[in-house]
């Protein structure tokens, strides 16, 4: 493959509206701490739901609301909070991702390593809905001294 083709492939991924590509860009932006790029993957009327029992439980709206209430808070409370996405199941506008969270709690110094499933709905190249499924007890254990 020539360098030119690689560049095109990267550009295609960067602009692709395919649901799985949009979701993947969200994970890459999150891992890089690039909240502007993350917001660019979210619809203006996004509904982002963190699971009941999770420290950030609730539904957040608007791209700014999501990054302020979810990613920025995780960054304050955890060292190197990362969602490692490993398996994608795409069906139309639905994308389910199996992943793993890893981080170290800044208060307790305890690590967390927990499996998670995320359900995204992508329309028009933007994430319109997100729902998190996670073992909240393991996350809370890491937050408890």
Coordinates of N, CA and C in Angstrom, one line a residue:
X1 N 0.8 -1.2 0.0 CA 0.0 0.0 0.0 C 0.9 1.2 0.0
X2 N 0.6 2.2 -0.8 CA 1.4 3.4 -0.9 C 1.0 4.3 0.3
X3 N 1.8 5.3 0.5 CA 1.6 6.3 1.6 C 0.3 7.0 1.2
X4 N 0.1 7.3 0.0 CA -1.1 8.1 -0.5 C -2.4 7.3 -0.1
X5 N -2.4 6.0 -0.3 CA -3.6 5.3 0.0 C -3.8 5.2 1.5
X6 N -2.7 5.1 2.3 CA -2.9 5.2 3.7 C -3.5 6.5 4.2
X7 N -3.0 7.6 3.6 CA -3.6 8.9 3.9 C -5.1 9.0 3.6
X8 N -5.4 8.4 2.4 CA -6.8 8.4 2.0 C -7.7 7.6 3.0
X9 N -7.2 6.5 3.4 CA -7.9 5.6 4.3 C -8.1 6.3 5.6
X10 N -7.1 7.0 6.1 CA -7.2 7.8 7.3 C -8.3 8.9 7.2
X11 N -8.2 9.6 6.0 CA -9.2 10.7 5.8 C -10.6 10.1 5.7
X12 N -10.7 9.0 5.0 CA -12.1 8.4 4.9 C -12.6 8.0 6.3
X13 N -11.8 7.5 7.2 CA -12.2 7.1 8.5 C -12.6 8.4 9.3
X14 N -11.8 9.4 9.1 CA -12.0 10.7 9.9 C -13.4 11.3 9.5
X15 N -13.9 11.1 8.3 CA -15.1 11.7 7.9 C -16.2 10.7 7.7
X16 N -16.0 9.4 7.9 CA -17.0 8.4 7.6 C -18.2 8.6 8.6
X17 N -19.4 8.4 8.0 CA -20.6 8.5 8.8 C -21.1 7.1 9.2
X18 N -20.4 6.1 8.8 CA -20.8 4.7 9.2 C -20.8 4.7 10.8
X19 N -21.9 4.1 11.3 CA -22.1 4.2 12.8 C -20.8 3.6 13.5
X20 N -20.3 2.5 13.1 CA -19.1 1.9 13.9 C -17.9 2.9 13.8
X21 N -17.7 3.6 12.7 CA -16.6 4.5 12.6 C -16.8 5.7 13.5
X22 N -18.0 6.2 13.5 CA -18.3 7.3 14.4 C -18.0 7.0 15.9
X23 N -18.5 5.8 16.3 CA -18.3 5.3 17.6 C -16.8 5.1 17.9
X24 N -16.0 4.5 17.0 CA -14.6 4.3 17.1 C -13.9 5.7 17.3
X25 N -14.3 6.7 16.6 CA -13.7 8.0 16.7 C -13.9 8.6 18.1
X26 N -15.1 8.3 18.7 CA -15.4 8.7 20.0 C -14.4 8.1 21.0
X27 N -14.2 6.8 20.9 CA -13.2 6.1 21.8 C -11.8 6.7 21.7
X28 N -11.4 6.9 20.4 CA -10.0 7.4 20.2 C -9.9 8.8 20.8
X29 N -10.9 9.7 20.6 CA -10.9 11.0 21.1 C -10.8 11.0 22.7
X30 N -11.6 10.1 23.2 CA -11.7 9.9 24.7 C -10.3 9.5 25.2
X31 N -9.7 8.5 24.6 CA -8.4 8.0 25.0 C -7.3 9.0 24.9
X32 N -7.5 9.9 23.9 CA -6.5 11.0 23.7 C -6.7 12.2 24.6
X33 N -7.9 12.2 25.3 CA -8.2 13.4 26.1 C -8.6 14.5 25.2
X34 N -9.0 14.3 23.9 CA -9.4 15.3 23.0 C -10.9 15.5 23.1
X35 N -11.3 16.4 24.0 CA -12.8 16.5 24.2 C -13.5 17.3 23.1
X36 N -12.7 18.1 22.4 CA -13.3 18.8 21.2 C -13.7 17.8 20.1
X37 N -12.7 16.8 19.9 CA -13.0 15.8 18.9 C -14.1 14.9 19.4
X38 N -14.2 14.6 20.7 CA -15.2 13.8 21.2 C -16.6 14.5 21.0
X39 N -16.7 15.7 21.3 CA -17.9 16.5 21.1 C -18.4 16.4 19.7
X40 N -17.4 16.4 18.7 CA -17.7 16.4 17.3 C -18.4 15.1 16.9
X41 N -18.3 14.1 17.7 CA -19.0 12.8 17.4 C -20.4 12.8 17.9
X42 N -20.8 13.8 18.7 CA -22.1 13.7 19.4 C -23.1 14.7 18.8
X43 N -24.4 14.2 18.7 CA -25.4 15.0 18.1 C -25.8 16.1 19.2
X44 N -26.3 17.3 18.7 CA -26.6 18.4 19.6 C -27.7 17.9 20.6
X45 N -28.5 17.0 20.3 CA -29.6 16.5 21.2 C -29.2 15.2 21.8
X46 N -27.9 14.8 21.9 CA -27.5 13.6 22.4 C -28.1 13.3 23.8
X47 N -28.4 12.0 24.1 CA -28.8 11.6 25.4 C -27.8 10.5 25.8
X48 N -27.0 10.8 26.9 CA -25.9 9.9 27.3 C -26.2 9.4 28.7
X49 N -26.4 8.1 28.8 CA -26.8 7.6 30.1 C -25.7 6.7 30.7
X50 N -25.3 7.2 31.9 CA -24.4 6.4 32.7 C -25.2 5.6 33.7
X51 N -24.9 4.3 33.9 CA -25.7 3.3 34.6 C -26.0 3.7 36.0
X52 N -27.2 3.4 36.4 CA -27.6 3.5 37.9 C -26.6 2.7 38.7
X53 N -26.1 3.3 39.8 CA -25.1 2.6 40.6 C -23.7 3.1 40.3
X54 N -23.4 3.6 39.0 CA -22.1 4.1 38.6 C -22.0 5.5 39.3
X55 N -20.7 5.9 39.6 CA -20.5 7.2 40.3 C -21.2 8.4 39.6
X56 N -21.2 8.3 38.3 CA -21.7 9.4 37.5 C -23.1 9.2 37.0
X57 N -23.9 8.3 37.6 CA -25.2 7.8 37.2 C -26.1 9.0 36.7
X58 N -26.7 8.8 35.6 CA -27.7 9.9 35.2 C -27.6 10.0 33.7
X59 N -28.5 10.8 33.1 CA -28.6 11.0 31.7 C -28.1 12.5 31.4
X60 N -27.2 12.7 30.5 CA -26.6 14.0 30.2 C -27.0 14.3 28.8
X61 N -27.2 15.6 28.6 CA -27.6 16.1 27.2 C -26.7 17.1 26.7
X62 N -26.6 17.3 25.4 CA -25.7 18.2 24.7 C -24.3 17.7 24.8
X63 N -23.5 17.9 23.7 CA -22.1 17.5 23.7 C -21.3 18.1 24.9
X64 N -21.6 19.4 25.2 CA -20.9 20.0 26.3 C -21.3 19.4 27.7
X65 N -22.6 19.1 27.8 CA -23.1 18.5 29.0 C -22.4 17.1 29.2
X66 N -22.2 16.4 28.2 CA -21.6 15.0 28.3 C -20.1 15.2 28.7
X67 N -19.4 16.0 28.0 CA -17.9 16.1 28.3 C -17.7 16.7 29.7
X68 N -18.5 17.7 30.1 CA -18.4 18.3 31.4 C -18.7 17.3 32.5
X69 N -19.9 16.6 32.4 CA -20.4 15.8 33.5 C -19.8 14.4 33.5
X70 N -19.2 13.9 32.4 CA -18.7 12.6 32.3 C -17.2 12.6 32.2
X71 N -16.7 13.0 31.1 CA -15.2 12.8 30.8 C -14.4 13.7 31.7
X72 N -14.8 15.0 31.9 CA -14.0 15.9 32.8 C -14.0 15.4 34.3
X73 N -15.2 14.9 34.7 CA -15.3 14.4 36.1 C -14.4 13.1 36.3
X74 N -14.5 12.2 35.3 CA -13.7 11.0 35.3 C -12.2 11.4 35.4
X75 N -11.8 12.4 34.6 CA -10.4 12.8 34.6 C -10.0 13.4 35.9
X76 N -10.9 14.0 36.7 CA -10.6 14.6 38.0 C -10.4 13.5 39.0
X77 N -11.2 12.5 38.9 CA -11.3 11.5 40.0 C -10.4 10.3 39.8
X78 N -10.0 10.1 38.5 CA -9.3 8.8 38.1 C -8.0 9.2 37.3
X79 N -7.0 8.4 37.5 CA -5.8 8.5 36.7 C -5.9 7.6 35.5
X80 N -5.7 8.1 34.3 CA -5.7 7.3 33.1 C -6.9 6.5 32.9
X81 N -8.1 7.1 33.1 CA -9.4 6.4 32.9 C -9.4 6.1 31.4
X82 N -9.5 4.9 31.0 CA -9.6 4.5 29.6 C -10.6 3.4 29.3
X83 N -11.3 3.6 28.2 CA -12.2 2.5 27.8 C -11.5 1.9 26.6
X84 N -11.2 0.6 26.8 CA -10.5 -0.2 25.7 C -11.6 -0.9 25.0
X85 N -11.9 -0.5 23.8 CA -12.9 -1.1 22.9 C -12.4 -2.3 22.2
X86 N -13.0 -3.4 22.3 CA -12.4 -4.6 21.7 C -13.3 -5.3 20.7
X87 N -14.7 -5.2 20.9 CA -15.6 -6.0 20.0 C -16.7 -5.1 19.6
X88 N -17.0 -5.0 18.3 CA -18.1 -4.1 17.8 C -19.2 -5.0 17.2
X89 N -20.4 -4.8 17.6 CA -21.6 -5.5 16.9 C -22.4 -4.4 16.4
X90 N -22.5 -4.3 15.1 CA -23.2 -3.2 14.4 C -24.5 -3.7 13.7
X91 N -25.6 -3.1 13.9 CA -26.8 -3.5 13.3 C -27.6 -2.2 12.9
X92 N -27.5 -1.7 11.7 CA -28.1 -0.5 11.3 C -27.5 0.7 12.1
X93 N -28.4 1.4 12.8 CA -27.9 2.6 13.5 C -27.5 2.2 14.9
X94 N -27.6 0.9 15.3 CA -27.2 0.5 16.6 C -25.8 -0.1 16.6
X95 N -25.0 0.3 17.5 CA -23.6 -0.2 17.7 C -23.4 -0.6 19.1
X96 N -23.2 -1.9 19.4 CA -22.9 -2.3 20.7 C -21.4 -2.6 20.8
X97 N -20.7 -2.1 21.8 CA -19.3 -2.3 21.9 C -19.0 -2.9 23.3
X98 N -18.2 -4.0 23.2 CA -17.7 -4.7 24.4 C -16.3 -4.1 24.7
X99 N -16.1 -3.7 25.9 CA -14.9 -3.0 26.2 C -14.5 -3.3 27.7
X100 N -13.4 -2.6 28.1 CA -12.9 -2.8 29.4 C -12.4 -1.4 29.9
X101 N -12.8 -1.0 31.1 CA -12.3 0.2 31.7 C -11.1 -0.1 32.6
X102 N -10.1 0.7 32.4 CA -8.9 0.6 33.4 C -8.7 2.0 33.9
X103 N -8.3 2.1 35.1 CA -8.0 3.4 35.7 C -7.4 3.1 37.1
X104 N -6.9 4.2 37.8 CA -6.5 4.2 39.2 C -7.3 5.3 39.8
X105 N -7.9 5.0 40.9 CA -8.7 6.1 41.7 C -7.7 7.0 42.3
X106 N -7.8 8.3 42.1 CA -6.9 9.3 42.7 C -6.9 9.4 44.2
X107 N -8.1 9.1 44.8 CA -8.2 9.3 46.2 C -7.7 8.0 46.9
X108 N -8.0 6.8 46.5 CA -7.6 5.6 47.2 C -6.4 5.0 46.6
X109 N -6.0 5.3 45.4 CA -4.8 4.7 44.8 C -5.1 3.3 44.3
X110 N -6.4 2.8 44.4 CA -6.8 1.5 44.0 C -7.1 1.4 42.5
X111 N -6.6 0.4 41.8 CA -6.9 0.2 40.4 C -8.3 -0.4 40.1
X112 N -8.9 -0.1 39.0 CA -10.1 -0.8 38.5 C -9.8 -1.3 37.1
X113 N -10.3 -2.5 36.9 CA -10.2 -3.2 35.6 C -11.5 -4.0 35.5
X114 N -12.4 -3.5 34.7 CA -13.8 -4.0 34.7 C -14.3 -4.0 33.3
X115 N -15.1 -5.1 33.0 CA -15.7 -5.2 31.7 C -16.9 -4.3 31.6
X116 N -17.2 -3.9 30.4 CA -18.3 -2.9 30.2 C -18.9 -3.2 28.8
X117 N -20.2 -2.9 28.6 CA -20.8 -2.9 27.3 C -21.5 -1.5 27.1
X118 N -21.3 -1.0 25.9 CA -21.9 0.3 25.6 C -22.8 0.1 24.4
X119 N -24.0 0.7 24.5 CA -24.9 0.7 23.3 C -25.0 2.1 22.8
X120 N -24.7 2.3 21.5 CA -24.8 3.6 20.9 C -25.8 3.5 19.8
X121 N -26.5 4.7 19.6 CA -27.4 4.8 18.4 C -26.8 6.0 17.7
X122 N -26.5 5.8 16.4 CA -25.8 6.8 15.5 C -26.8 7.1 14.4
X123 N -27.0 8.4 14.2 CA -27.9 8.9 13.1 C -27.2 10.1 12.4
X124 N -27.1 10.0 11.1 CA -26.5 11.2 10.4 C -25.1 11.4 10.8
X125 N -24.3 10.4 11.1 CA -22.9 10.6 11.5 C -22.6 11.1 12.9
X126 N -23.7 11.1 13.7 CA -23.5 11.6 15.1 C -24.1 10.6 16.1
X127 N -23.6 10.5 17.2 CA -24.1 9.7 18.3 C -25.3 10.4 18.9
X128 N -26.5 9.8 18.9 CA -27.7 10.4 19.4 C -28.1 9.8 20.8
X129 N -27.7 8.6 21.0 CA -28.0 8.0 22.3 C -26.8 7.1 22.7
X130 N -26.6 7.0 24.0 CA -25.5 6.2 24.6 C -26.1 5.6 25.9
X131 N -25.9 4.3 26.1 CA -26.2 3.7 27.4 C -25.1 2.8 27.8
X132 N -24.7 2.9 29.0 CA -23.6 2.2 29.6 C -24.1 1.0 30.5
X133 N -23.5 -0.1 30.3 CA -23.7 -1.3 31.2 C -22.4 -1.7 31.8
X134 N -22.3 -1.7 33.1 CA -21.0 -2.0 33.8 C -21.2 -2.6 35.2
X135 N -20.2 -3.3 35.6 CA -20.3 -3.8 37.0 C -19.9 -2.7 38.0
X136 N -21.0 -2.0 38.4 CA -20.7 -0.8 39.2 C -20.1 -1.1 40.6
X137 N -20.3 -2.3 41.1 CA -19.7 -2.7 42.4 C -18.2 -2.7 42.4
X138 N -17.6 -3.1 41.3 CA -16.2 -3.2 41.1 C -15.6 -1.7 41.1
X139 N -16.4 -0.8 40.4 CA -15.9 0.6 40.3 C -16.0 1.2 41.7
X140 N -17.1 0.9 42.4 CA -17.2 1.5 43.8 C -16.1 0.9 44.7
X141 N -15.8 -0.3 44.6 CA -14.8 -0.9 45.4 C -13.5 -0.1 45.3
X142 N -13.1 0.3 44.1 CA -11.9 1.0 43.9 C -11.9 2.4 44.5
X143 N -13.1 2.9 44.7 CA -13.3 4.2 45.3 C -13.4 4.2 46.8
X144 N -13.4 3.0 47.4 CA -13.6 2.9 48.8 C -12.2 2.5 49.5
X145 N -11.8 3.3 50.4 CA -10.5 3.1 51.1 C -10.6 1.8 52.0

